[in-house]
Amino acid sequence: MSATRITIETENWKFASVEQLVDGRVTGNKKVRTDDLLLSFVEMMEESDLLRAIMNRESCFENAIKQYIEYELDNIGEFFEYFLERVRTEEEIEILQQIFTKIIERFGTFNETNLNFILSKILHRVQKIKNTSVFNHLLVTLVGKANVSSMESVVTTLLLKRLLERIKNERDIALIERMFYDLALRARKKWVRQVLFSLEEDKQSGGWQTPLLPKNCFFYEERVRGDEVVGIEVERQRHDVIYHRTKYKGVSHPKLLFIFRVQLQRIMECKVFAVRDALIRPETKLYHFPFSNVHMNGEACWNEKSDIRISEIHQLSNLPYLFLRSPSNDELYRGNNLREKFVTLQTEEFDEESLQDTGKTVKDVLMLKE
């Protein structure tokens, strides 16, 4: 069995002894320079392993850079240019960001000339980045630094124009509506009224029309601040439910009322009540939802509603069924054994006498006028 043994003496570390062994016996011996021996090992390593070995030893990397700067200062620009040319992926961009952060920490405060130069160089190189969140954060930072009161009107107009030009889908329109809403809250009331009046002139001449309403809609109201309140009744019937990952088919439910409040295409509020009246009137009594996921005030505990976008009011038609099919557990249930109740209601009809009165009527919840 052959092997190689390398010995480096502490007193004479510049040279190493390399011995060839066969079955434990020395068959050859020679002296080599220690640095040449280490370089031969380095050349045998993969580039990724070599870089990892250097980077994992902070003192080694720092000393190497210090030596480079001390003896090759004229070429330091070439060193960074070589590194920058190899940046291709998002992960490598993150490494570049760390280096840039360290440089900023060393320099402290940049003057305007240097800052403009650095930003122009960076922005020139990142045009191909697909992850737009980087630019979104940059835009927020720049707007925060900008002095809006001293900004030229041409600049602000151009900025808004660029934003409007990028509207391409319903989600973009929702963002513009959100921006308009926030601007209106901060603008002078007289100006807001003038804008609204100009928008309503056509409607006043031709009459007011409600939008296309959802199926089984018993109430619709568009409030002054732009909220839309929609009430949908779901007749007494059987629904499939999911309880702790177990599906129960055909569970009997009482008649239900869903009341949605929509603002800027978002569902701001969803309330659920049970009723016993066949015909919904202002005096109709409201009862607690007899299962889980609904608070005492009727507010649905339904996190998924924040992800739903409503571009047209009639799209609310399917949301009651979407809520009833969503996973449920014992949270907010006001009984003893919800699983047993689901099992029983698969074969029996729901007993309306068991409903708990909220003490409120439809008129109370919808704030109907006398």
mmCIF file of C-alpha atoms in Angstrom:
data_model
loop_
_atom_site.group_PDB
_atom_site.id
_atom_site.type_symbol
_atom_site.label_atom_id
_atom_site.label_comp_id
_atom_site.label_asym_id
_atom_site.label_seq_id
_atom_site.Cartn_x
_atom_site.Cartn_y
_atom_site.Cartn_z
ATOM 1 C CA MET A 1 0.000 0.000 0.000
ATOM 2 C CA SER A 2 1.527 3.334 -1.087
ATOM 3 C CA ALA A 3 1.086 6.693 0.651
ATOM 4 C CA THR A 4 2.611 10.159 0.906
ATOM 5 C CA ARG A 5 3.695 11.795 4.168
ATOM 6 C CA ILE A 6 4.315 15.525 4.413
ATOM 7 C CA THR A 7 6.252 17.027 7.311
ATOM 8 C CA ILE A 8 6.716 20.750 8.027
ATOM 9 C CA GLU A 9 9.193 21.609 10.783
ATOM 10 C CA THR A 10 8.230 24.522 13.030
ATOM 11 C CA GLU A 11 11.801 25.854 13.086
ATOM 12 C CA ASN A 12 12.255 25.611 9.332
ATOM 13 C CA TRP A 13 8.700 26.076 8.002
ATOM 14 C CA LYS A 14 9.758 27.443 4.617
ATOM 15 C CA PHE A 15 10.573 23.916 3.434
ATOM 16 C CA ALA A 16 8.528 20.740 3.727
ATOM 17 C CA SER A 17 9.680 17.136 3.610
ATOM 18 C CA VAL A 18 7.683 14.909 1.227
ATOM 19 C CA GLU A 19 8.196 11.141 1.743
ATOM 20 C CA GLN A 20 6.865 8.320 -0.415
ATOM 21 C CA LEU A 21 5.833 5.259 1.607
ATOM 22 C CA VAL A 22 5.228 1.687 0.459
ATOM 23 C CA ASP A 23 3.807 -0.661 3.078
ATOM 24 C CA GLY A 24 4.987 1.780 5.746
ATOM 25 C CA ARG A 25 8.599 1.957 4.462
ATOM 26 C CA VAL A 26 10.168 5.139 3.070
ATOM 27 C CA THR A 27 11.088 4.644 -0.603
ATOM 28 C CA GLY A 28 11.703 8.287 -1.542
ATOM 29 C CA ASN A 29 12.256 11.667 0.088
ATOM 30 C CA LYS A 30 12.609 15.253 -1.185
ATOM 31 C CA LYS A 31 12.453 18.834 0.058
ATOM 32 C CA VAL A 32 10.008 21.360 -1.460
ATOM 33 C CA ARG A 33 9.132 24.964 -0.679
ATOM 34 C CA THR A 34 6.116 25.160 1.591
ATOM 35 C CA ASP A 35 4.443 27.911 -0.459
ATOM 36 C CA ASP A 36 4.880 25.859 -3.661
ATOM 37 C CA LEU A 37 3.333 22.870 -1.908
ATOM 38 C CA LEU A 38 0.334 24.917 -0.735
ATOM 39 C CA LEU A 39 -0.146 26.373 -4.223
ATOM 40 C CA SER A 40 -0.257 22.881 -5.673
ATOM 41 C CA PHE A 41 -3.020 22.007 -3.210
ATOM 42 C CA VAL A 42 -4.897 25.188 -4.114
ATOM 43 C CA GLU A 43 -4.732 24.350 -7.816
ATOM 44 C CA MET A 44 -6.346 20.988 -7.061
ATOM 45 C CA MET A 45 -9.388 22.639 -5.397
ATOM 46 C CA GLU A 46 -12.604 23.568 -7.167
ATOM 47 C CA GLU A 47 -13.067 27.330 -7.601
ATOM 48 C CA SER A 48 -16.220 27.339 -5.467
ATOM 49 C CA ASP A 49 -14.488 25.448 -2.635
ATOM 50 C CA LEU A 50 -11.475 27.766 -2.806
ATOM 51 C CA LEU A 51 -13.659 30.882 -2.628
ATOM 52 C CA ARG A 52 -15.642 29.418 0.255
ATOM 53 C CA ALA A 53 -12.438 28.616 2.137
ATOM 54 C CA ILE A 54 -11.178 32.184 1.737
ATOM 55 C CA MET A 55 -14.477 33.896 2.554
ATOM 56 C CA ASN A 56 -15.056 31.747 5.655
ATOM 57 C CA ARG A 57 -11.796 33.031 7.130
ATOM 58 C CA GLU A 58 -12.358 36.732 7.602
ATOM 59 C CA SER A 59 -8.784 37.512 8.633
ATOM 60 C CA CYS A 60 -7.391 35.675 5.591
ATOM 61 C CA PHE A 61 -9.643 37.576 3.180
ATOM 62 C CA GLU A 62 -9.039 40.925 4.883
ATOM 63 C CA ASN A 63 -5.255 40.520 4.876
ATOM 64 C CA ALA A 64 -5.284 39.546 1.218
ATOM 65 C CA ILE A 65 -7.276 42.671 0.280
ATOM 66 C CA LYS A 66 -5.002 44.862 2.399
ATOM 67 C CA GLN A 67 -1.942 43.470 0.634
ATOM 68 C CA TYR A 68 -3.571 44.013 -2.745
ATOM 69 C CA ILE A 69 -4.443 47.635 -1.971
ATOM 70 C CA GLU A 70 -0.971 48.317 -0.579
ATOM 71 C CA TYR A 71 1.001 46.978 -3.548
ATOM 72 C CA GLU A 72 -1.484 47.149 -6.464
ATOM 73 C CA LEU A 73 -3.439 50.325 -5.742
ATOM 74 C CA ASP A 74 -3.419 51.401 -9.394
ATOM 75 C CA ASN A 75 -5.263 48.211 -10.343
ATOM 76 C CA ILE A 76 -7.951 48.242 -7.633
ATOM 77 C CA GLY A 77 -10.472 49.519 -10.187
ATOM 78 C CA GLU A 78 -9.740 46.509 -12.400
ATOM 79 C CA PHE A 79 -10.274 44.245 -9.397
ATOM 80 C CA PHE A 80 -13.804 45.553 -8.807
ATOM 81 C CA GLU A 81 -14.588 45.691 -12.523
ATOM 82 C CA TYR A 82 -13.694 42.004 -12.811
ATOM 83 C CA PHE A 83 -16.010 41.212 -9.927
ATOM 84 C CA LEU A 84 -18.865 43.292 -11.339
ATOM 85 C CA GLU A 85 -18.631 41.632 -14.737
ATOM 86 C CA ARG A 86 -19.260 38.239 -13.108
ATOM 87 C CA VAL A 87 -22.486 39.382 -11.419
ATOM 88 C CA ARG A 88 -25.325 37.592 -13.197
ATOM 89 C CA THR A 89 -27.912 36.249 -10.752
ATOM 90 C CA GLU A 90 -30.064 37.663 -7.948
ATOM 91 C CA GLU A 91 -27.885 35.886 -5.351
ATOM 92 C CA GLU A 92 -24.774 37.568 -6.738
ATOM 93 C CA ILE A 93 -26.570 40.908 -6.675
ATOM 94 C CA GLU A 94 -27.120 40.395 -2.954
ATOM 95 C CA ILE A 95 -23.364 39.863 -2.486
ATOM 96 C CA LEU A 96 -22.702 43.066 -4.422
ATOM 97 C CA GLN A 97 -25.200 44.836 -2.165
ATOM 98 C CA GLN A 98 -23.270 43.692 0.922
ATOM 99 C CA ILE A 99 -20.031 45.045 -0.526
ATOM 100 C CA PHE A 100 -21.682 48.341 -1.397
ATOM 101 C CA THR A 101 -23.092 48.584 2.138
ATOM 102 C CA LYS A 102 -19.605 48.099 3.606
ATOM 103 C CA ILE A 103 -18.218 50.810 1.334
ATOM 104 C CA ILE A 104 -20.936 53.234 2.467
ATOM 105 C CA GLU A 105 -20.156 52.470 6.102
ATOM 106 C CA ARG A 106 -16.488 53.311 5.504
ATOM 107 C CA PHE A 107 -17.126 56.483 3.540
ATOM 108 C CA GLY A 108 -19.793 57.873 5.816
ATOM 109 C CA THR A 109 -21.615 60.744 4.111
ATOM 110 C CA PHE A 110 -21.319 61.112 0.335
ATOM 111 C CA ASN A 111 -21.281 64.523 -1.264
ATOM 112 C CA GLU A 112 -23.859 65.157 -4.000
ATOM 113 C CA THR A 113 -21.405 64.689 -6.875
ATOM 114 C CA ASN A 114 -20.209 61.283 -5.682
ATOM 115 C CA LEU A 115 -23.740 60.159 -4.836
ATOM 116 C CA ASN A 116 -25.047 61.071 -8.312
ATOM 117 C CA PHE A 117 -22.129 59.247 -9.914
ATOM 118 C CA ILE A 118 -22.660 56.077 -7.859
ATOM 119 C CA LEU A 119 -26.437 56.026 -8.379
ATOM 120 C CA SER A 120 -26.092 56.494 -12.139
ATOM 121 C CA LYS A 121 -23.625 53.601 -12.346
ATOM 122 C CA ILE A 122 -25.820 51.305 -10.275
ATOM 123 C CA LEU A 123 -29.040 52.135 -12.134
ATOM 124 C CA HIS A 124 -27.274 51.566 -15.456
ATOM 125 C CA ARG A 125 -26.357 48.017 -14.443
ATOM 126 C CA VAL A 126 -29.694 46.947 -12.934
ATOM 127 C CA GLN A 127 -31.953 47.547 -15.927
ATOM 128 C CA LYS A 128 -32.282 43.823 -16.548
ATOM 129 C CA ILE A 129 -33.379 42.981 -12.999
ATOM 130 C CA LYS A 130 -36.850 41.396 -13.120
ATOM 131 C CA ASN A 131 -37.598 41.680 -9.411
ATOM 132 C CA THR A 132 -39.387 45.051 -9.370
ATOM 133 C CA SER A 133 -39.606 45.120 -5.561
ATOM 134 C CA VAL A 134 -36.053 46.477 -5.581
ATOM 135 C CA PHE A 135 -37.199 49.515 -7.549
ATOM 136 C CA ASN A 136 -40.350 49.873 -5.464
ATOM 137 C CA HIS A 137 -38.315 50.275 -2.273
ATOM 138 C CA LEU A 138 -35.961 52.675 -4.054
ATOM 139 C CA LEU A 139 -38.902 54.793 -5.232
ATOM 140 C CA VAL A 140 -40.337 55.000 -1.709
ATOM 141 C CA THR A 141 -36.922 56.047 -0.364
ATOM 142 C CA LEU A 142 -36.434 58.712 -3.013
ATOM 143 C CA VAL A 143 -39.937 60.145 -2.541
ATOM 144 C CA GLY A 144 -39.283 60.279 1.189
ATOM 145 C CA LYS A 145 -36.116 62.293 0.561
ATOM 146 C CA ALA A 146 -37.665 64.597 -2.044
ATOM 147 C CA ASN A 147 -38.967 67.999 -0.949
ATOM 148 C CA VAL A 148 -42.421 67.942 -2.528
ATOM 149 C CA SER A 149 -43.208 71.553 -1.624
ATOM 150 C CA SER A 150 -40.196 72.802 -3.581
ATOM 151 C CA MET A 151 -40.522 70.304 -6.428
ATOM 152 C CA GLU A 152 -41.375 71.797 -9.791
ATOM 153 C CA SER A 153 -44.964 71.227 -10.907
ATOM 154 C CA VAL A 154 -43.611 69.827 -14.180
ATOM 155 C CA VAL A 155 -41.830 67.070 -12.253
ATOM 156 C CA THR A 156 -44.860 66.102 -10.162
ATOM 157 C CA THR A 157 -47.111 66.137 -13.222
ATOM 158 C CA LEU A 158 -44.654 63.943 -15.118
ATOM 159 C CA LEU A 159 -44.445 61.510 -12.197
ATOM 160 C CA LEU A 160 -48.239 61.135 -12.029
ATOM 161 C CA LYS A 161 -48.409 60.807 -15.809
ATOM 162 C CA ARG A 162 -45.871 57.959 -15.754
ATOM 163 C CA LEU A 163 -47.894 56.174 -13.073
ATOM 164 C CA LEU A 164 -51.120 56.510 -15.055
ATOM 165 C CA GLU A 165 -49.438 55.241 -18.233
ATOM 166 C CA ARG A 166 -48.586 51.974 -16.463
ATOM 167 C CA ILE A 167 -52.222 51.133 -15.679
ATOM 168 C CA LYS A 168 -52.795 47.876 -17.530
ATOM 169 C CA ASN A 169 -55.221 45.793 -15.490
ATOM 170 C CA GLU A 170 -57.918 45.891 -12.832
ATOM 171 C CA ARG A 171 -55.416 45.606 -10.009
ATOM 172 C CA ASP A 172 -53.563 48.712 -11.229
ATOM 173 C CA ILE A 173 -56.865 50.596 -11.375
ATOM 174 C CA ALA A 174 -57.529 49.617 -7.751
ATOM 175 C CA LEU A 175 -54.172 51.146 -6.772
ATOM 176 C CA ILE A 176 -55.037 54.406 -8.532
ATOM 177 C CA GLU A 177 -58.409 54.463 -6.766
ATOM 178 C CA ARG A 178 -56.649 53.932 -3.448
ATOM 179 C CA MET A 179 -54.323 56.839 -4.215
ATOM 180 C CA PHE A 180 -57.259 59.060 -5.217
ATOM 181 C CA TYR A 181 -59.045 58.179 -1.982
ATOM 182 C CA ASP A 182 -56.014 59.095 0.151
ATOM 183 C CA LEU A 183 -55.524 62.349 -1.774
ATOM 184 C CA ALA A 184 -59.181 63.260 -1.302
ATOM 185 C CA LEU A 185 -58.878 62.792 2.474
ATOM 186 C CA ARG A 186 -56.037 65.346 2.559
ATOM 187 C CA ALA A 187 -57.438 67.807 0.022
ATOM 188 C CA ARG A 188 -59.660 70.791 0.773
ATOM 189 C CA LYS A 189 -63.306 69.738 1.136
ATOM 190 C CA LYS A 190 -64.447 72.428 -1.300
ATOM 191 C CA TRP A 191 -62.177 71.013 -4.020
ATOM 192 C CA VAL A 192 -63.456 67.460 -3.396
ATOM 193 C CA ARG A 193 -67.063 68.611 -3.691
ATOM 194 C CA GLN A 194 -66.303 70.419 -6.968
ATOM 195 C CA VAL A 195 -64.708 67.284 -8.444
ATOM 196 C CA LEU A 196 -67.573 65.037 -7.330
ATOM 197 C CA PHE A 197 -70.158 67.475 -8.673
ATOM 198 C CA SER A 198 -68.485 67.522 -12.094
ATOM 199 C CA LEU A 199 -68.480 63.723 -12.154
ATOM 200 C CA GLU A 200 -72.153 63.490 -11.172
ATOM 201 C CA GLU A 201 -73.501 65.979 -13.731
ATOM 202 C CA ASP A 202 -74.147 63.301 -16.368
ATOM 203 C CA LYS A 203 -75.866 61.029 -13.862
ATOM 204 C CA GLN A 204 -78.156 63.806 -12.647
ATOM 205 C CA SER A 205 -79.456 64.381 -16.152
ATOM 206 C CA GLY A 206 -80.063 60.703 -16.875
ATOM 207 C CA GLY A 207 -81.059 59.412 -13.442
ATOM 208 C CA TRP A 208 -79.208 57.185 -10.992
ATOM 209 C CA GLN A 209 -78.652 53.526 -11.797
ATOM 210 C CA THR A 210 -77.570 50.758 -9.438
ATOM 211 C CA PRO A 211 -74.889 48.350 -10.647
ATOM 212 C CA LEU A 212 -75.699 44.793 -11.687
ATOM 213 C CA LEU A 213 -76.537 43.227 -8.321
ATOM 214 C CA PRO A 214 -75.663 39.744 -7.016
ATOM 215 C CA LYS A 215 -78.161 36.915 -7.019
ATOM 216 C CA ASN A 216 -80.483 36.936 -3.964
ATOM 217 C CA CYS A 217 -79.436 40.493 -3.073
ATOM 218 C CA PHE A 218 -81.962 41.936 -0.576
ATOM 219 C CA PHE A 219 -80.124 45.209 0.107
ATOM 220 C CA TYR A 220 -77.789 47.601 -1.725
ATOM 221 C CA GLU A 221 -76.517 51.009 -0.643
ATOM 222 C CA GLU A 222 -73.732 53.239 -1.927
ATOM 223 C CA ARG A 223 -72.696 55.552 0.858
ATOM 224 C CA VAL A 224 -71.383 59.109 0.476
ATOM 225 C CA ARG A 225 -67.786 58.123 1.259
ATOM 226 C CA GLY A 226 -67.823 55.529 -1.519
ATOM 227 C CA ASP A 227 -68.466 52.365 0.519
ATOM 228 C CA GLU A 228 -70.948 49.897 -0.946
ATOM 229 C CA VAL A 229 -73.017 47.771 1.436
ATOM 230 C CA VAL A 230 -74.580 44.638 -0.023
ATOM 231 C CA GLY A 231 -76.884 42.147 1.680
ATOM 232 C CA ILE A 232 -77.269 38.621 0.262
ATOM 233 C CA GLU A 233 -79.664 35.982 1.592
ATOM 234 C CA VAL A 234 -78.826 32.291 1.428
ATOM 235 C CA GLU A 235 -81.921 30.131 1.730
ATOM 236 C CA ARG A 236 -82.208 27.285 4.220
ATOM 237 C CA GLN A 237 -80.338 24.354 2.639
ATOM 238 C CA ARG A 238 -77.558 21.810 3.060
ATOM 239 C CA HIS A 239 -73.876 22.689 2.590
ATOM 240 C CA ASP A 240 -70.672 20.667 2.555
ATOM 241 C CA VAL A 241 -68.385 21.787 5.404
ATOM 242 C CA ILE A 242 -64.791 21.098 6.460
ATOM 243 C CA TYR A 243 -64.089 20.660 10.156
ATOM 244 C CA HIS A 244 -60.470 19.989 11.233
ATOM 245 C CA ARG A 245 -59.641 18.625 7.729
ATOM 246 C CA THR A 246 -62.648 16.292 7.810
ATOM 247 C CA LYS A 247 -65.342 16.914 5.194
ATOM 248 C CA TYR A 248 -69.001 16.518 6.144
ATOM 249 C CA LYS A 249 -71.437 16.412 3.246
ATOM 250 C CA GLY A 250 -74.942 17.837 3.251
ATOM 251 C CA VAL A 251 -74.943 19.572 6.645
ATOM 252 C CA SER A 252 -78.299 21.300 7.241
ATOM 253 C CA HIS A 253 -78.079 25.106 7.703
ATOM 254 C CA PRO A 254 -80.727 27.671 8.617
ATOM 255 C CA LYS A 255 -81.453 30.630 6.371
ATOM 256 C CA LEU A 256 -78.482 33.035 6.467
ATOM 257 C CA LEU A 257 -77.853 36.697 5.723
ATOM 258 C CA PHE A 258 -74.433 37.875 4.533
ATOM 259 C CA ILE A 259 -73.732 41.602 4.723
ATOM 260 C CA PHE A 260 -70.647 42.829 2.835
ATOM 261 C CA ARG A 261 -69.037 46.260 2.914
ATOM 262 C CA VAL A 262 -66.856 46.914 -0.126
ATOM 263 C CA GLN A 263 -64.456 49.798 -0.628
ATOM 264 C CA LEU A 264 -62.010 50.253 -3.524
ATOM 265 C CA GLN A 265 -62.616 46.684 -4.719
ATOM 266 C CA ARG A 266 -61.697 45.253 -1.301
ATOM 267 C CA ILE A 267 -64.013 43.491 1.142
ATOM 268 C CA MET A 268 -63.644 45.638 4.231
ATOM 269 C CA GLU A 269 -66.273 43.797 6.282
ATOM 270 C CA CYS A 270 -68.315 40.604 6.157
ATOM 271 C CA LYS A 271 -71.067 39.853 8.681
ATOM 272 C CA VAL A 272 -73.107 36.655 8.919
ATOM 273 C CA PHE A 273 -76.436 36.167 10.731
ATOM 274 C CA ALA A 274 -79.133 33.507 10.828
ATOM 275 C CA VAL A 275 -82.809 34.441 10.337
ATOM 276 C CA ARG A 276 -86.147 32.666 10.691
ATOM 277 C CA ASP A 277 -88.343 34.931 8.536
ATOM 278 C CA ALA A 278 -89.094 33.849 4.985
ATOM 279 C CA LEU A 279 -89.384 37.479 3.858
ATOM 280 C CA ILE A 280 -86.643 39.891 4.935
ATOM 281 C CA ARG A 281 -88.019 43.108 6.433
ATOM 282 C CA PRO A 282 -86.453 45.905 8.537
ATOM 283 C CA GLU A 283 -87.982 44.300 11.651
ATOM 284 C CA THR A 284 -86.578 40.825 10.912
ATOM 285 C CA LYS A 285 -84.788 39.463 13.981
ATOM 286 C CA LEU A 286 -81.157 38.436 13.613
ATOM 287 C CA TYR A 287 -79.737 35.314 15.279
ATOM 288 C CA HIS A 288 -76.154 34.232 15.921
ATOM 289 C CA PHE A 289 -74.505 32.062 13.273
ATOM 290 C CA PRO A 290 -74.911 28.596 14.848
ATOM 291 C CA PHE A 291 -71.468 27.224 13.950
ATOM 292 C CA SER A 292 -67.884 28.589 14.159
ATOM 293 C CA ASN A 293 -65.762 31.353 12.571
ATOM 294 C CA VAL A 294 -68.217 34.170 13.383
ATOM 295 C CA HIS A 295 -67.861 36.655 16.271
ATOM 296 C CA MET A 296 -70.702 37.621 18.611
ATOM 297 C CA ASN A 297 -71.247 40.869 16.652
ATOM 298 C CA GLY A 298 -71.674 38.878 13.431
ATOM 299 C CA GLU A 299 -68.244 39.698 12.012
ATOM 300 C CA ALA A 300 -66.855 36.731 10.053
ATOM 301 C CA CYS A 301 -63.409 35.490 11.062
ATOM 302 C CA TRP A 302 -62.313 35.009 7.462
ATOM 303 C CA ASN A 303 -58.720 36.029 6.716
ATOM 304 C CA GLU A 304 -58.963 35.006 3.056
ATOM 305 C CA LYS A 305 -61.404 37.846 2.317
ATOM 306 C CA SER A 306 -58.535 40.372 2.242
ATOM 307 C CA ASP A 307 -57.109 38.599 -0.832
ATOM 308 C CA ILE A 308 -60.365 38.815 -2.799
ATOM 309 C CA ARG A 309 -60.791 41.650 -5.313
ATOM 310 C CA ILE A 310 -64.285 42.764 -6.371
ATOM 311 C CA SER A 311 -64.258 44.725 -9.629
ATOM 312 C CA GLU A 312 -68.050 44.347 -10.061
ATOM 313 C CA ILE A 313 -70.628 44.079 -7.263
ATOM 314 C CA HIS A 314 -72.363 41.055 -8.816
ATOM 315 C CA GLN A 315 -69.185 39.042 -8.133
ATOM 316 C CA LEU A 316 -70.261 38.844 -4.486
ATOM 317 C CA SER A 317 -72.810 36.151 -5.412
ATOM 318 C CA ASN A 318 -70.462 33.224 -4.743
ATOM 319 C CA LEU A 319 -68.726 34.576 -1.635
ATOM 320 C CA PRO A 320 -71.263 33.242 0.932
ATOM 321 C CA TYR A 321 -70.687 29.715 -0.385
ATOM 322 C CA LEU A 322 -66.937 30.274 -0.421
ATOM 323 C CA PHE A 323 -67.084 31.198 3.270
ATOM 324 C CA LEU A 324 -69.292 28.214 4.187
ATOM 325 C CA ARG A 325 -66.827 25.843 2.464
ATOM 326 C CA SER A 326 -63.776 27.335 4.175
ATOM 327 C CA PRO A 327 -62.100 25.205 6.901
ATOM 328 C CA SER A 328 -63.586 25.565 10.389
ATOM 329 C CA ASN A 329 -62.656 24.535 13.918
ATOM 330 C CA ASP A 330 -63.962 25.115 17.442
ATOM 331 C CA GLU A 331 -62.913 28.776 17.473
ATOM 332 C CA LEU A 332 -65.851 31.106 18.261
ATOM 333 C CA TYR A 333 -68.287 28.154 18.497
ATOM 334 C CA ARG A 334 -70.834 28.692 21.273
ATOM 335 C CA GLY A 335 -71.753 25.053 21.894
ATOM 336 C CA ASN A 336 -70.333 21.842 23.337
ATOM 337 C CA ASN A 337 -69.402 19.495 20.493
ATOM 338 C CA LEU A 338 -69.303 20.930 16.976
ATOM 339 C CA ARG A 339 -68.153 17.683 15.356
ATOM 340 C CA GLU A 340 -71.133 15.806 16.783
ATOM 341 C CA LYS A 341 -73.421 18.621 15.612
ATOM 342 C CA PHE A 342 -72.145 18.358 12.023
ATOM 343 C CA VAL A 343 -72.588 14.580 12.068
ATOM 344 C CA THR A 344 -76.173 14.892 13.368
ATOM 345 C CA LEU A 345 -77.134 17.583 10.838
ATOM 346 C CA GLN A 346 -76.065 15.364 7.952
ATOM 347 C CA THR A 347 -79.254 13.365 8.475
ATOM 348 C CA GLU A 348 -81.497 15.719 10.477
ATOM 349 C CA GLU A 349 -82.936 19.169 9.693
ATOM 350 C CA PHE A 350 -81.611 22.202 11.513
ATOM 351 C CA ASP A 351 -83.816 23.177 14.465
ATOM 352 C CA GLU A 352 -84.490 26.927 14.185
ATOM 353 C CA GLU A 353 -85.712 26.972 17.803
ATOM 354 C CA SER A 354 -82.085 26.428 18.863
ATOM 355 C CA LEU A 355 -80.931 29.727 17.322
ATOM 356 C CA GLN A 356 -79.680 32.362 19.793
ATOM 357 C CA ASP A 357 -81.159 35.866 19.444
ATOM 358 C CA THR A 358 -78.656 38.718 18.978
ATOM 359 C CA GLY A 359 -81.161 41.316 20.168
ATOM 360 C CA LYS A 360 -80.772 43.170 16.858
ATOM 361 C CA THR A 361 -82.819 43.495 13.702
ATOM 362 C CA VAL A 362 -81.975 44.050 10.052
ATOM 363 C CA LYS A 363 -82.757 47.752 10.537
ATOM 364 C CA ASP A 364 -80.208 47.987 13.368
ATOM 365 C CA VAL A 365 -77.342 46.384 11.462
ATOM 366 C CA LEU A 366 -77.968 48.183 8.151
ATOM 367 C CA MET A 367 -78.682 51.480 9.941
ATOM 368 C CA LEU A 368 -81.903 51.953 8.017
ATOM 369 C CA LYS A 369 -83.752 55.237 8.409
ATOM 370 C CA GLU A 370 -87.277 55.336 9.813
#
